Tab-separated table of C-alpha atoms in Angstrom:
chain	number	residue	atom	x	y	z
A	1	GLU	CA	22.335	14.973	3.865
A	2	ILE	CA	18.696	14.809	4.949
A	3	ARG	CA	17.476	16.417	1.729
A	4	TYR	CA	19.516	13.930	-0.281
A	5	LEU	CA	18.244	10.986	1.769
A	6	LEU	CA	14.618	12.072	1.395
A	7	GLN	CA	15.005	12.158	-2.378
A	8	ARG	CA	16.823	8.819	-2.330
A	9	GLU	CA	14.112	7.207	-0.202
A	10	ARG	CA	11.354	8.390	-2.564
A	11	ALA	CA	13.291	7.236	-5.613
A	12	ALA	CA	13.949	3.825	-4.042
A	13	PHE	CA	10.270	3.464	-3.176
A	14	THR	CA	9.226	4.347	-6.723
A	15	ALA	CA	11.778	1.984	-8.261
A	16	GLY	CA	10.986	-0.858	-5.856
A	17	ALA	CA	14.588	-0.913	-4.614
A	18	GLY	CA	13.884	-2.357	-1.183
A	19	LYS	CA	17.477	-2.716	-0.048
A	20	VAL	CA	18.312	0.897	-0.901
A	21	ARG	CA	15.153	2.153	0.777
A	22	LEU	CA	15.876	0.094	3.874
A	23	GLU	CA	19.387	1.532	4.228
A	24	THR	CA	18.117	5.061	3.612
A	25	LEU	CA	15.291	4.799	6.151
A	26	ARG	CA	17.659	3.440	8.783
A	27	ARG	CA	19.876	6.495	8.310
A	28	LEU	CA	16.887	8.885	8.382
A	29	VAL	CA	15.697	7.334	11.646
A	30	GLU	CA	19.182	7.741	13.087
A	31	LEU	CA	19.378	11.400	12.035
A	32	HIS	CA	15.910	12.255	13.365
A	33	LYS	CA	16.170	10.449	16.680
A	34	GLY	CA	14.352	12.420	19.373
A	35	ARG	CA	12.545	14.643	16.854
A	36	PRO	CA	8.749	14.550	16.296
A	37	GLU	CA	9.002	13.821	12.572
A	38	ASN	CA	10.954	10.643	13.310
A	39	ARG	CA	7.751	8.715	13.966
A	40	ASP	CA	6.885	8.702	10.264
A	41	PHE	CA	10.368	7.543	9.267
A	42	LEU	CA	10.261	4.883	11.969
A	43	ARG	CA	6.904	3.644	10.778
A	44	ASN	CA	8.098	3.421	7.173
A	45	LEU	CA	11.237	1.599	8.332
A	46	TRP	CA	9.094	-0.844	10.299
A	47	ARG	CA	7.120	-1.836	7.186
A	48	GLU	CA	10.208	-1.985	4.994
A	49	GLU	CA	11.915	-4.315	7.488
A	50	TYR	CA	8.904	-6.624	7.280
A	51	ASN	CA	8.754	-6.476	3.484
A	52	SER	CA	12.481	-7.280	3.367
A	53	GLY	CA	11.915	-10.518	5.273
A	54	ASN	CA	13.007	-9.308	8.711
A	55	GLN	CA	9.705	-10.394	10.211
A	56	GLN	CA	10.686	-10.924	13.835
A	57	LEU	CA	12.510	-7.611	13.934
A	58	ALA	CA	9.475	-5.933	12.377
A	59	ILE	CA	7.164	-7.373	15.030
A	60	GLU	CA	9.423	-6.085	17.790
A	61	MET	CA	9.611	-2.685	16.112
A	62	GLY	CA	5.849	-2.593	15.715
A	63	GLU	CA	5.290	-3.338	19.384
A	64	GLU	CA	7.755	-0.583	20.323
A	65	ILE	CA	6.053	1.887	17.975
A	66	LEU	CA	2.647	0.953	19.378
A	67	SER	CA	3.824	1.679	22.920
A	68	SER	CA	4.533	5.332	22.041
A	69	PRO	CA	2.003	7.805	23.519
A	70	ASP	CA	2.298	10.033	20.454
A	71	TRP	CA	-0.247	8.176	18.338
A	72	ALA	CA	-3.908	9.139	18.143
A	73	PRO	CA	-6.390	6.348	19.022
A	74	ILE	CA	-7.339	5.640	15.401
A	75	GLU	CA	-3.659	5.416	14.492
A	76	ARG	CA	-3.121	2.916	17.313
A	77	VAL	CA	-5.958	0.807	15.906
A	78	GLU	CA	-4.181	0.549	12.566
A	79	ILE	CA	-0.730	-0.056	14.064
A	80	ALA	CA	-1.995	-2.730	16.478
A	81	SER	CA	-3.822	-4.453	13.638
A	82	MET	CA	-0.668	-4.527	11.518
A	83	VAL	CA	1.430	-5.817	14.431
A	84	GLY	CA	-1.135	-8.547	15.009
A	85	ARG	CA	-1.266	-9.544	11.364
A	86	ASP	CA	2.534	-9.709	11.201
A	87	ALA	CA	2.549	-12.001	14.235
A	88	ALA	CA	-0.302	-14.196	12.978
A	89	VAL	CA	1.405	-14.778	9.634
A	90	ILE	CA	4.341	-16.446	11.402
A	91	HIS	CA	1.967	-18.237	13.810
A	92	GLN	CA	2.747	-16.171	16.908
A	93	LEU	CA	-0.931	-16.318	17.804
A	94	ALA	CA	-0.570	-15.216	21.432
A	95	SER	CA	1.102	-12.003	20.260
A	96	ALA	CA	-1.534	-11.585	17.573
A	97	GLN	CA	-4.334	-11.981	20.122
A	98	SER	CA	-2.663	-9.431	22.396
A	99	ALA	CA	-2.474	-6.985	19.486
A	100	LEU	CA	-6.167	-7.584	18.755
A	101	ARG	CA	-7.080	-6.613	22.310
A	102	LYS	CA	-5.020	-3.434	21.960
A	103	ALA	CA	-6.699	-2.613	18.657
A	104	GLU	CA	-10.141	-3.136	20.183
A	105	ALA	CA	-9.274	-0.946	23.173
A	106	ALA	CA	-7.943	1.818	20.918
A	107	LEU	CA	-11.084	1.642	18.775
A	108	ASP	CA	-13.296	1.927	21.859
A	109	GLU	CA	-11.269	4.950	22.930
A	110	TYR	CA	-11.591	6.503	19.497
A	111	LYS	CA	-15.377	6.058	19.492
A	112	ARG	CA	-15.539	8.290	22.572
A	113	THR	CA	-13.696	11.165	20.868
A	114	PRO	CA	-15.655	14.073	19.339
A	115	ASN	CA	-16.319	13.865	15.585
A	116	ALA	CA	-15.111	10.271	15.335
A	117	ALA	CA	-15.575	10.002	11.572
A	118	LEU	CA	-13.211	7.054	11.031
A	119	VAL	CA	-14.992	4.426	13.129
A	120	ASP	CA	-15.741	2.218	10.121
A	121	ARG	CA	-12.109	2.337	9.038
A	122	GLY	CA	-11.113	1.243	12.533
A	123	VAL	CA	-13.637	-1.599	12.383
A	124	THR	CA	-12.099	-2.849	9.125
A	125	TYR	CA	-8.644	-2.998	10.732
A	126	VAL	CA	-9.942	-4.864	13.788
A	127	GLU	CA	-12.063	-7.345	11.832
A	128	LEU	CA	-9.261	-8.026	9.351
A	129	LEU	CA	-7.026	-9.097	12.227
A	130	ARG	CA	-9.820	-10.997	13.979
A	131	SER	CA	-10.511	-12.907	10.776
A	132	LEU	CA	-6.851	-13.847	10.322
A	133	ILE	CA	-6.498	-15.093	13.908
A	134	ALA	CA	-9.675	-17.175	13.641
A	135	GLU	CA	-8.507	-18.697	10.359
A	136	LYS	CA	-5.093	-19.581	11.792
A	137	ASN	CA	-6.943	-21.381	14.596
A	138	ALA	CA	-9.071	-23.259	12.003
A	139	ARG	CA	-12.238	-21.445	13.160
A	140	PHE	CA	-13.327	-20.841	9.599
A	141	ASP	CA	-16.931	-19.853	10.325
A	142	ASP	CA	-15.767	-17.213	12.812
A	143	ALA	CA	-13.176	-16.024	10.309
A	144	LEU	CA	-15.834	-15.573	7.604
A	145	VAL	CA	-18.110	-13.672	9.987
A	146	ALA	CA	-15.285	-11.304	10.917
A	147	ALA	CA	-14.337	-10.774	7.272
A	148	GLY	CA	-17.977	-10.106	6.443
A	149	ASN	CA	-18.264	-7.553	9.245
A	150	GLY	CA	-15.123	-5.887	7.984
A	151	LEU	CA	-16.461	-5.754	4.430
A	152	GLU	CA	-19.673	-4.095	5.585
A	153	ALA	CA	-17.615	-1.446	7.382
A	154	ALA	CA	-15.370	-1.065	4.315
A	155	GLU	CA	-18.389	-0.405	2.098
A	156	ARG	CA	-19.591	2.290	4.505
A	157	GLU	CA	-16.114	3.835	4.547
A	158	ILE	CA	-15.994	3.847	0.733
A	159	ALA	CA	-19.388	5.579	0.613
A	160	ARG	CA	-18.197	8.148	3.159
A	161	SER	CA	-14.994	8.842	1.251
A	162	ARG	CA	-16.923	9.415	-1.983
A	163	ALA	CA	-19.007	12.072	-0.264
A	164	LEU	CA	-16.010	13.987	1.054
A	165	LYS	CA	-15.342	17.435	-0.353
A	166	THR	CA	-11.867	17.840	1.118
A	167	GLY	CA	-8.574	17.756	-0.738
A	168	ASN	CA	-7.586	14.331	0.664
A	169	SER	CA	-10.780	12.576	-0.450
A	170	VAL	CA	-8.873	10.572	-3.090
A	171	SER	CA	-6.349	9.197	-0.586
A	172	VAL	CA	-9.163	8.363	1.848
A	173	PHE	CA	-11.015	6.515	-0.908
A	174	ASP	CA	-7.844	4.669	-1.974
A	175	GLU	CA	-7.237	3.490	1.593
A	176	ALA	CA	-10.838	2.319	1.968
A	177	LEU	CA	-10.636	0.446	-1.335
A	178	ARG	CA	-7.324	-1.147	-0.368
A	179	ILE	CA	-8.811	-2.464	2.873
A	180	ARG	CA	-11.854	-3.787	1.031
A	181	ILE	CA	-9.603	-5.703	-1.381
A	182	SER	CA	-7.680	-7.163	1.578
A	183	LEU	CA	-10.914	-8.349	3.179
A	184	LEU	CA	-12.157	-9.880	-0.078
A	185	SER	CA	-8.835	-11.707	-0.386
A	186	ARG	CA	-9.253	-12.932	3.177
A	187	GLN	CA	-12.642	-14.419	2.317
A	188	ILE	CA	-11.209	-16.329	-0.633
A	189	ILE	CA	-8.326	-17.704	1.456
A	190	ILE	CA	-10.636	-18.733	4.288
A	191	LEU	CA	-13.040	-20.532	1.954
A	192	ALA	CA	-10.176	-22.353	0.236
A	193	ASN	CA	-8.595	-23.416	3.530
A	194	ALA	CA	-11.992	-24.588	4.769
A	195	GLY	CA	-12.249	-26.871	1.732
A	196	LYS	CA	-15.054	-24.827	0.137
A	197	HIS	CA	-13.399	-24.609	-3.235
A	198	VAL	CA	-16.536	-23.826	-5.265
A	199	GLU	CA	-17.331	-20.841	-3.053
A	200	ALA	CA	-13.686	-19.740	-3.102
A	201	GLU	CA	-13.628	-19.832	-6.910
A	202	ALA	CA	-16.923	-17.936	-7.070
A	203	ALA	CA	-15.661	-15.302	-4.644
A	204	ALA	CA	-12.471	-14.927	-6.687
A	205	GLN	CA	-14.613	-14.198	-9.744
A	206	GLY	CA	-16.628	-11.568	-7.903
A	207	VAL	CA	-19.682	-13.693	-7.100
A	208	ASN	CA	-20.944	-13.847	-3.539
A	209	ALA	CA	-21.575	-17.569	-3.163
A	210	ILE	CA	-24.047	-18.300	-0.375
A	211	GLY	CA	-24.310	-22.055	-0.306
A	212	ASN	CA	-23.267	-25.393	-1.724
A	213	SER	CA	-26.331	-26.459	-3.692
A	214	PRO	CA	-26.727	-25.811	-7.435
A	215	ASP	CA	-30.061	-24.057	-6.829
A	216	GLU	CA	-28.513	-21.602	-4.375
A	217	PHE	CA	-25.634	-20.946	-6.726
A	218	ALA	CA	-28.021	-20.367	-9.650
A	219	ARG	CA	-29.993	-17.844	-7.605
A	220	VAL	CA	-26.814	-15.907	-6.940
A	221	ILE	CA	-25.951	-15.856	-10.648
A	222	ARG	CA	-29.451	-14.701	-11.617
A	223	ALA	CA	-29.391	-11.935	-8.999
A	224	ASP	CA	-26.010	-10.722	-10.231
A	225	MET	CA	-27.187	-10.747	-13.863
A	226	GLU	CA	-30.285	-8.715	-12.986
A	227	LYS	CA	-28.228	-6.226	-10.960
A	228	TRP	CA	-25.675	-5.623	-13.717
A	229	ALA	CA	-28.332	-5.551	-16.468
A	230	LYS	CA	-30.131	-2.712	-14.677
A	231	LEU	CA	-26.845	-0.850	-14.157
A	232	LEU	CA	-25.828	-1.179	-17.802
A	233	LYS	CA	-29.265	-0.132	-19.035
A	234	SER	CA	-29.382	2.929	-16.780
A	235	GLY	CA	-25.895	3.929	-17.948
A	236	GLY	CA	-26.801	3.658	-21.635
A	237	ALA	CA	-24.160	1.012	-22.353
A	238	LYS	CA	-24.400	-0.792	-25.691
A	239	THR	CA	-22.696	-3.907	-27.043
A	240	ASP	CA	-20.452	-3.609	-30.116
């Protein structure tokens, strides 16, 4: 039965059949109760419950998962950040703030471990949540600062992943890129909600707008044109 369910879960994930995957994961969790491998099934079930619209249940599951002592500190950073983001989306800001404190504490703990190579990844998780909470509280400047801090950490994590020589370097890079995209999306949303529609539009088009005046905007455009012109020239690119 387990072998069949594992194949069914993968097929449902690939096909985007959320209802089938949800039912299958619930059964896998039931069958693996009390076994070490159940934590991965439980975590997948947690996210599928949220994606299926069972948001309150997902928050409760996330808090229960986070309370388990089985997770490494860096894993707790990610889980706490996700719990907090789930709560913030439905405006449970006290729960989101509590999750942020747990994420920060787990990150501090991780920094004290030997060979803590994933600090920047942890920072991206924490700052992504901090940015969302600040935005929900209409503290748009604070939200932009947090998103910016997260983006800086994401860029460092992307650079680190590119330098890896291990077999999982691609998955590490993909995760770093995914977080970077989430943080860029956050910036656009924050700018739009703050009423800075010109900057939001510029950010959506890949331009880092730095001010409201035409002169400032023109300087950004010129800098981007110079940067890409040098890159294209060095790469030998030619127009058709």
